[in-house]
Coordinates of C-alpha atoms and ligand atoms in Angstrom, one line a residue:
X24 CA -58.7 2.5 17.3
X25 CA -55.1 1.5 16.6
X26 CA -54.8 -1.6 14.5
X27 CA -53.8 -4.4 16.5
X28 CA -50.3 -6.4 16.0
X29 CA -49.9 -9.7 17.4
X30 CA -46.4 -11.8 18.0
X31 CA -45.7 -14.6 20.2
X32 CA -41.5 -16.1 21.2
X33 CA -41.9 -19.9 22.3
X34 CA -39.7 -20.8 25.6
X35 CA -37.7 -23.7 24.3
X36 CA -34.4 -23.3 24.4
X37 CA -32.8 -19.1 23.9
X38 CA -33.3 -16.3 21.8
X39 CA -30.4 -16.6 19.2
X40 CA -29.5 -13.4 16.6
X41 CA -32.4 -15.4 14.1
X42 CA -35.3 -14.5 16.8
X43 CA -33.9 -11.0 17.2
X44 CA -33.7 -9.9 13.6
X45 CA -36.5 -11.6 12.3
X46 CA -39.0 -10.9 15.2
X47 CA -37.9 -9.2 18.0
X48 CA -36.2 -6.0 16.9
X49 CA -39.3 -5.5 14.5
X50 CA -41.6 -6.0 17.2
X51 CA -39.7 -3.4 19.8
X52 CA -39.5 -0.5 16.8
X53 CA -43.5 -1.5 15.7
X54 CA -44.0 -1.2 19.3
X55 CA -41.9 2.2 19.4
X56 CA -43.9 3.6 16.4
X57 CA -46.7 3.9 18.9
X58 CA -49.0 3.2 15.9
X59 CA -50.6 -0.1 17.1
X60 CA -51.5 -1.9 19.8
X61 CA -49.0 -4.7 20.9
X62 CA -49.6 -8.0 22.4
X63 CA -46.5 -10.1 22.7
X64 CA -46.8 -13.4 24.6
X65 CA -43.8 -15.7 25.7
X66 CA -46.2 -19.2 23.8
X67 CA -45.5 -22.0 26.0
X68 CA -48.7 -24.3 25.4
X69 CA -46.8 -24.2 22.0
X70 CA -43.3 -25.2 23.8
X71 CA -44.7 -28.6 25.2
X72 CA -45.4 -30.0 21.9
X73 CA -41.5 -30.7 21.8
X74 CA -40.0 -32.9 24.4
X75 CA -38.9 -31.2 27.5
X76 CA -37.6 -31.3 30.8
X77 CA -40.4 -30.2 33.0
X78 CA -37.7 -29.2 35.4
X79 CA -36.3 -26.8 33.0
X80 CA -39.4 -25.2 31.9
X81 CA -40.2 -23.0 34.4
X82 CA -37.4 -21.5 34.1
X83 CA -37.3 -21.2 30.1
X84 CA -40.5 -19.5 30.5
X85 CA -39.6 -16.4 33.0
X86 CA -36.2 -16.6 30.9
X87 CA -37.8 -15.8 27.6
X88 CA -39.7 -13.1 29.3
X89 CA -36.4 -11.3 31.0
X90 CA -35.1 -12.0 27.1
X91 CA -38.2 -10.2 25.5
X92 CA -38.3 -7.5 27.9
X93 CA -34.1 -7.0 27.6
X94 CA -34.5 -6.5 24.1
X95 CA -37.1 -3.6 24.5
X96 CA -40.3 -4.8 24.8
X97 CA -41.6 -2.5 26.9
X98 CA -45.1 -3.0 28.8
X99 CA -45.5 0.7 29.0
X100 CA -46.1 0.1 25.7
X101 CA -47.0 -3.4 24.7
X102 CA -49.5 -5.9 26.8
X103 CA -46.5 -8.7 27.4
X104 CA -48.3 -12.1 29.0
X105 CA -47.7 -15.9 29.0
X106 CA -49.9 -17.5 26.5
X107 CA -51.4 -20.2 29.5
X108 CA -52.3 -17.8 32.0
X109 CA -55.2 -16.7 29.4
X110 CA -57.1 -19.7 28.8
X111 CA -59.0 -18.3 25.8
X112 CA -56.0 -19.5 23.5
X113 CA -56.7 -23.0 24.4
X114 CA -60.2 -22.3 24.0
X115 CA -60.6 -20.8 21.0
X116 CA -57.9 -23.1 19.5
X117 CA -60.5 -26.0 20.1
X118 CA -63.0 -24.5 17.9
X119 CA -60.7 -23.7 15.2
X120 CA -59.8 -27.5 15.5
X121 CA -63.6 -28.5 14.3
X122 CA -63.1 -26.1 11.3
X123 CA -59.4 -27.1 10.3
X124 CA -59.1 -30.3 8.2
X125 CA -55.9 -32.6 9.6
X126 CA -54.8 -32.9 6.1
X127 CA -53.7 -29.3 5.8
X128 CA -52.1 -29.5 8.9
X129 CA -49.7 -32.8 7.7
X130 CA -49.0 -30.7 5.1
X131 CA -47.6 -27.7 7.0
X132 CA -43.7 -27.4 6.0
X133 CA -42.7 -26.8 9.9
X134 CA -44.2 -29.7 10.8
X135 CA -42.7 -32.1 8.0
X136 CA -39.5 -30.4 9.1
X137 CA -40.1 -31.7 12.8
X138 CA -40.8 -35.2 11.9
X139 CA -37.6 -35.3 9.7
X140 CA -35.3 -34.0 12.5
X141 CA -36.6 -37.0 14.2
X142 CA -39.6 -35.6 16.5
X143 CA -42.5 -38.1 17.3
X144 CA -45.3 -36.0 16.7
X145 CA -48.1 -35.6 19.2
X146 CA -51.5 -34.3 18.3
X147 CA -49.9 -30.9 19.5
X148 CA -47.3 -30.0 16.9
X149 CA -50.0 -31.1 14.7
X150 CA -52.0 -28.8 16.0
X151 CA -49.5 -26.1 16.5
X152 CA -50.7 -23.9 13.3
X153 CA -54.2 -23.9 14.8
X154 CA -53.0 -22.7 18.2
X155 CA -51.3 -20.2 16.5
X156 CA -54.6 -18.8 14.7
X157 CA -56.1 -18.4 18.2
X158 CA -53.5 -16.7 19.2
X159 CA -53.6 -14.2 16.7
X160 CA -57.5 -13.5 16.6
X161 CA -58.0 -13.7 20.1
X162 CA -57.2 -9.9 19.8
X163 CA -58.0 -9.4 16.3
X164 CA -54.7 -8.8 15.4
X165 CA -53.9 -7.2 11.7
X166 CA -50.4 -8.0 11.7
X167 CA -48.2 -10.3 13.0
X168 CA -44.4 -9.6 13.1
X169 CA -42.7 -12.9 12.6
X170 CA -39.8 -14.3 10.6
X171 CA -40.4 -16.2 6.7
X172 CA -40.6 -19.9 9.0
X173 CA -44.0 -18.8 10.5
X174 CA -45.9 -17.5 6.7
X175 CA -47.4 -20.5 6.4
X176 CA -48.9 -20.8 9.8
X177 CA -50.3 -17.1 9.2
X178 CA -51.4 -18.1 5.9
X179 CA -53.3 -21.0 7.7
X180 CA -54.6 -18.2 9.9
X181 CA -56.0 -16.5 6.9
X182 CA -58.1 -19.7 6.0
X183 CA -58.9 -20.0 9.5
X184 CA -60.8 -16.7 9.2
X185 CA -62.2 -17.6 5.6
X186 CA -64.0 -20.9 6.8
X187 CA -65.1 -19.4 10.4
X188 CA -66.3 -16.3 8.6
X189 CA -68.4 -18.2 6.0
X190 CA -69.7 -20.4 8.5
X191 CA -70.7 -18.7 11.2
X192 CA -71.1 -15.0 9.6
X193 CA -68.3 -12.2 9.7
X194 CA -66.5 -12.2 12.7
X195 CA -62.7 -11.9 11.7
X196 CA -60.2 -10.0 9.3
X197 CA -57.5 -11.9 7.6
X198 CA -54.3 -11.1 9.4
X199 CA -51.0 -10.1 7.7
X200 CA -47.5 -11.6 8.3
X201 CA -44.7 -8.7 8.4
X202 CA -41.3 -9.8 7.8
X203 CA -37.9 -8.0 8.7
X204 CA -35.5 -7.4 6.0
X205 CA -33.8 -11.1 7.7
X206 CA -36.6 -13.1 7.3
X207 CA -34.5 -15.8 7.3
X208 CA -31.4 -16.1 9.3
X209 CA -29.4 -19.2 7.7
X210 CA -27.5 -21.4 10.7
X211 CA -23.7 -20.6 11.2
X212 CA -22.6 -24.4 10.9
X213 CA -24.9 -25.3 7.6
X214 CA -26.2 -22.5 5.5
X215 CA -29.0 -24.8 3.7
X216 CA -30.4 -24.7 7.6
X217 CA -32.3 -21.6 9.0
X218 CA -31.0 -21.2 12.3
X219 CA -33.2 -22.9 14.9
X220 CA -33.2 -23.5 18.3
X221 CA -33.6 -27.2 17.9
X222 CA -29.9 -27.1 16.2
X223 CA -27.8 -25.4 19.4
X224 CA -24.6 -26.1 16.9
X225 CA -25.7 -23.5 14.3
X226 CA -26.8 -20.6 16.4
X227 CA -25.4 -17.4 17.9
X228 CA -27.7 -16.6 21.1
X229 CA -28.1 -13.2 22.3
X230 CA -26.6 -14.2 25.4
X231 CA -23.4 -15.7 24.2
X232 CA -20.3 -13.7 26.0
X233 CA -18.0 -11.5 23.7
X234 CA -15.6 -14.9 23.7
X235 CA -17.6 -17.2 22.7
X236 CA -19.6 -14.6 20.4
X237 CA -15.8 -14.6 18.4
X238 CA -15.1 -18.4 18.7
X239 CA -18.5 -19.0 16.9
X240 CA -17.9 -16.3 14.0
X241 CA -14.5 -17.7 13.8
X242 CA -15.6 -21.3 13.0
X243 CA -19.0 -20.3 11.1
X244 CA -18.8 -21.9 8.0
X245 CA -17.9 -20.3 4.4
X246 CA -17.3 -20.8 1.1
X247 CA -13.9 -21.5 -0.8
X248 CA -14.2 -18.5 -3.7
X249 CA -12.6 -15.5 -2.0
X250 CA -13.6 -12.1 -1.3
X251 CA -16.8 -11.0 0.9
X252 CA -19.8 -10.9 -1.6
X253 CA -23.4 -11.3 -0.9
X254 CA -25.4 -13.6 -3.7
X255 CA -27.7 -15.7 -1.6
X256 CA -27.7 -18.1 -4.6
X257 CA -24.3 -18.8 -5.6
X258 CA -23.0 -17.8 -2.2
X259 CA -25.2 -18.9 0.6
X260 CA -23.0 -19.1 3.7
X261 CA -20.8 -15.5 3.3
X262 CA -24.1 -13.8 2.8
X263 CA -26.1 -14.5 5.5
X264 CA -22.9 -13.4 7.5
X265 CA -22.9 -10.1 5.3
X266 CA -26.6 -9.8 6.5
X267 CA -25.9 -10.7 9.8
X268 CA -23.6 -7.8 9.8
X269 CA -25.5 -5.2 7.5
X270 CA -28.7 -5.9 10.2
X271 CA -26.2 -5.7 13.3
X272 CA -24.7 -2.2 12.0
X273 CA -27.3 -0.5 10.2
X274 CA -24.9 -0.3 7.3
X275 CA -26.7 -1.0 4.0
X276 CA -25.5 -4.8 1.8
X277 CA -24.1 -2.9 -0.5
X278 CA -21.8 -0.5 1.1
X279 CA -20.8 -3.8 3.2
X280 CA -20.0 -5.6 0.7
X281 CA -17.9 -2.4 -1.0
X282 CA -16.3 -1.8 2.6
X283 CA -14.8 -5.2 3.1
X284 CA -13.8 -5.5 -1.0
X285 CA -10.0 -7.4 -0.8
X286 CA -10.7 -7.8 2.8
X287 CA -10.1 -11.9 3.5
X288 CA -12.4 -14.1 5.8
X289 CA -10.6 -13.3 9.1
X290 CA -10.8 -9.9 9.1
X291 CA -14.3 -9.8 8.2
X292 CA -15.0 -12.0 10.6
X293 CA -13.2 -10.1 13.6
X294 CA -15.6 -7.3 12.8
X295 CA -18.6 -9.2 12.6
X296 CA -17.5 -10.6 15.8
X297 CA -17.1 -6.9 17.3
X298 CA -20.4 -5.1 15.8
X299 CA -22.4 -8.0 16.9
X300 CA -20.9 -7.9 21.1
X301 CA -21.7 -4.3 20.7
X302 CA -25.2 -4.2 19.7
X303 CA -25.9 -7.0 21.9
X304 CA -24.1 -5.2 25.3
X305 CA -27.2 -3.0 26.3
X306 CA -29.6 -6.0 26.4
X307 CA -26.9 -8.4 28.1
X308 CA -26.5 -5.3 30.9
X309 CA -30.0 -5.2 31.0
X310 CA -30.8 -9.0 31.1
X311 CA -28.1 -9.4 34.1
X312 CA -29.6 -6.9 35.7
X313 CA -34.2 -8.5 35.3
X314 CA -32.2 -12.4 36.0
X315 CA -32.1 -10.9 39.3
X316 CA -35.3 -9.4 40.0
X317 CA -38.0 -12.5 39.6
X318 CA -40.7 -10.8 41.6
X319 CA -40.9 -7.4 39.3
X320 CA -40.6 -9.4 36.1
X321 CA -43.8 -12.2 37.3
X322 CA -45.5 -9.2 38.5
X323 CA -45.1 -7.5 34.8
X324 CA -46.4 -10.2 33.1
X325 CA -49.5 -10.7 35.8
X326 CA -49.9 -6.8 34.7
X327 CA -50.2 -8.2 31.4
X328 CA -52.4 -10.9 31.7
X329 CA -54.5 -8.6 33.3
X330 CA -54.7 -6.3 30.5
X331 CA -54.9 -9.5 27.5
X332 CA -57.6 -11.2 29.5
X333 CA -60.6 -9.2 29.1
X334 CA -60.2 -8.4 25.4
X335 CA -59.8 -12.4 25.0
X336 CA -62.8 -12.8 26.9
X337 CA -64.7 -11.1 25.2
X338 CA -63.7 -12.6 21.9
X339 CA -64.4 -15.9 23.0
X340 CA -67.8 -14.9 24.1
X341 CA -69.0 -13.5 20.8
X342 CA -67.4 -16.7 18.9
X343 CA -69.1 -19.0 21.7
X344 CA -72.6 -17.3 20.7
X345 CA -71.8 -17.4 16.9
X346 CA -70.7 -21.3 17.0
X347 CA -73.8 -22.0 19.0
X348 CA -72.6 -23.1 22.1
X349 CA -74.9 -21.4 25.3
Ligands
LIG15 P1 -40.1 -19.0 17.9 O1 -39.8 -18.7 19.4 O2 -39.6 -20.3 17.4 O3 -39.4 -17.9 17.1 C1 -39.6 -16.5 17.4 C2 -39.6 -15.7 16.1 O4 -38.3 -15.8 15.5 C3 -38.4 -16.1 14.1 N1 -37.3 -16.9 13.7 C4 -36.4 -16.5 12.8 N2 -36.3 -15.4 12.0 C5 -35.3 -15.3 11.2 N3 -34.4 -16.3 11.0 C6 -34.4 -17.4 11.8 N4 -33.5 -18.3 11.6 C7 -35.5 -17.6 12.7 N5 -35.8 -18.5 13.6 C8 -36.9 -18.1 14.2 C9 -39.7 -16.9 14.1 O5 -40.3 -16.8 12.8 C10 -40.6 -16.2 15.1 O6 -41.2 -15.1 14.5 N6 -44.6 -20.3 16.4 C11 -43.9 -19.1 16.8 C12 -44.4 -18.6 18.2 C13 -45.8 -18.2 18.1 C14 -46.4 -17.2 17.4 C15 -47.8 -17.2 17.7 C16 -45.9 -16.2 16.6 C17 -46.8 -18.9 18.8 N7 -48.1 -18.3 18.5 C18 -48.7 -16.3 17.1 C19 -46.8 -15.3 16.0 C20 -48.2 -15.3 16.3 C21 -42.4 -19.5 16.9 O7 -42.0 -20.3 16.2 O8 -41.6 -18.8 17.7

């Protein structure tokens, strides 16, 4: 059997560049390897911990799916499903609760982070990290492609299978986080500030049109030393953008750097600005073309839900038995 990866993209707000090179591109070329089995799920239990517009979500839902599926998730190749339609996440998220102590959970840096942007936190984004777990061993995953914000949630997802393991006899494998070589995308406007979809200032989406893709280059925030260098450290801001374009070209840091030696800010940033809208044209083609097409893209993930549902089931059932419950 093909070892089992497991990813999840949560409908609140759109993909930006940060999503793409620290999940999403990783997951389509895992995925392409055709050396595991993918389940990637569009998570939005884990989008109504935030305040919302129920209006909206709907439509943030099917939109992160068209998103996923622009990019290349393909479910020829990958079981792609909404989190809610397979009840078992909930489910099993419930049991991890009685084996999770809140104080962990207070502790989780995402969640601190929340609270400090202001967030009144519900007994949800507490619970997020547990969620999470369920998601992840619903299927038994080994590894799960995300970017350097979600570690600690997988690390809690390790734990997770520790204490259930000990308790109730061997039933799980620890789980792996896999990171891209952006784990960390810093935001545009404030490079202390991963970009996030909860700070629309900061980020690039992978929607934006060629114009506004430029504007937002243009105004991205750098340093006054001159000359393109990448030293995370000493020079935060001008190297996530050489990273940003290293990732966007498939040219390595170094020969970036070398290539735009003497070159000044605007330049560089014209080019970033044109290797980005190129990379990004086939999915925008594609996404104009799934926006229009509801029906085939709810029937894909029903297709999926069909395929996820069983396996979760049958999780569940053997974690029901070992827990007790009849
Ligand atoms: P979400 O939708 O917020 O983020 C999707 C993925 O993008 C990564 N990411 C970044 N990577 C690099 N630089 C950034 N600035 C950046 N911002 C976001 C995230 O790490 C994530 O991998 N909690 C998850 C969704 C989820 C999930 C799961 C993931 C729910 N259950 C189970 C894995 C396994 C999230 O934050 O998604």
């Amino acid at each position: 059997m093909k070892p089992v990866i497991v990813s999840g993209l949560k409908p609140s707000g759109e993909l930006h560049i940060g999503n793409y090179l620290g999940m999403l591109k990783q997951a389509v070329e895992l995925q392409n390897s055709n050396k595991y089995r993918c389940f990637y799920f569009i998570a939005d239990y884990h989008a109504l911990t935030q305040r919302y517009n129920p209006k909206e979500k709907a439509e943030e839902i099917y939109k992160m799916a068209v998103d996923a599926f622009s990019a290349g998730i393909d479910p020829k190749k990958s079981v792609i499903f909404v989190q809610s339609h397979v009840s078992e996440h909930a489910n099993l998220a419930w049991i991890f609760n009685t084996i999770t102590p809140v104080g962990k959970l207070q502790g989780m840096i995402e969640y601190k982070e929340k609270l400090s942007e202001g967030q009144i936190p519900n007994a949800g984004l507490l619970d997020y990290p547990v969620l999470m777990a369920a998601d992840i061993l619903l299927y038994k995953a080994e590894f799960v492609p995300v970017g350097e914000d979600q570690r600690q949630h997988v690390e809690l997802t390790r734990e997770v299978v520790r204490t259930f393991n000990d308790r109730f006899g061997k039933t799980f494998k620890e789980p792996k986080a896999v990171h891209t070589k952006a784990p960390r995308i810093m935001s545009l406007d404030n490079p202390t500030k991963k970009m996030s979809k909860s700070m629309p200032a900061g980020c690039l989406y992978l929607s934006d049109s060629p114009e506004v893709i430029r504007e937002k280059v243009k105004r991205a925030v750098t340093d006054s030393l001159t000359g393109i260098d990448y030293d995370p450290e000493k020079r935060p801001a001008v190297s996530n953008l050489v990273l940003v374009y290293s990732e966007f070209s498939g040219v390595p840091i170094p020969e970036v750097v070398k290539k735009f030696h003497g070159v000044g800010y605007a330049k560089f940033k014209e080019e970033l600005a044109e290797v980005i809208t190129k990379t990004l044209k086939p999915f925008q083609e594609k996404r104009k073309k799934l926006l229009k097409d509801k029906r085939l893209v709810m029937s894909t993930l029903e297709a999926g839900t069909k395929k996820a549902k069983p396996i979760a089931q049958k999780t569940m059932k053997e974690v029901a038995k070992k827990v007790g419950l009849i």
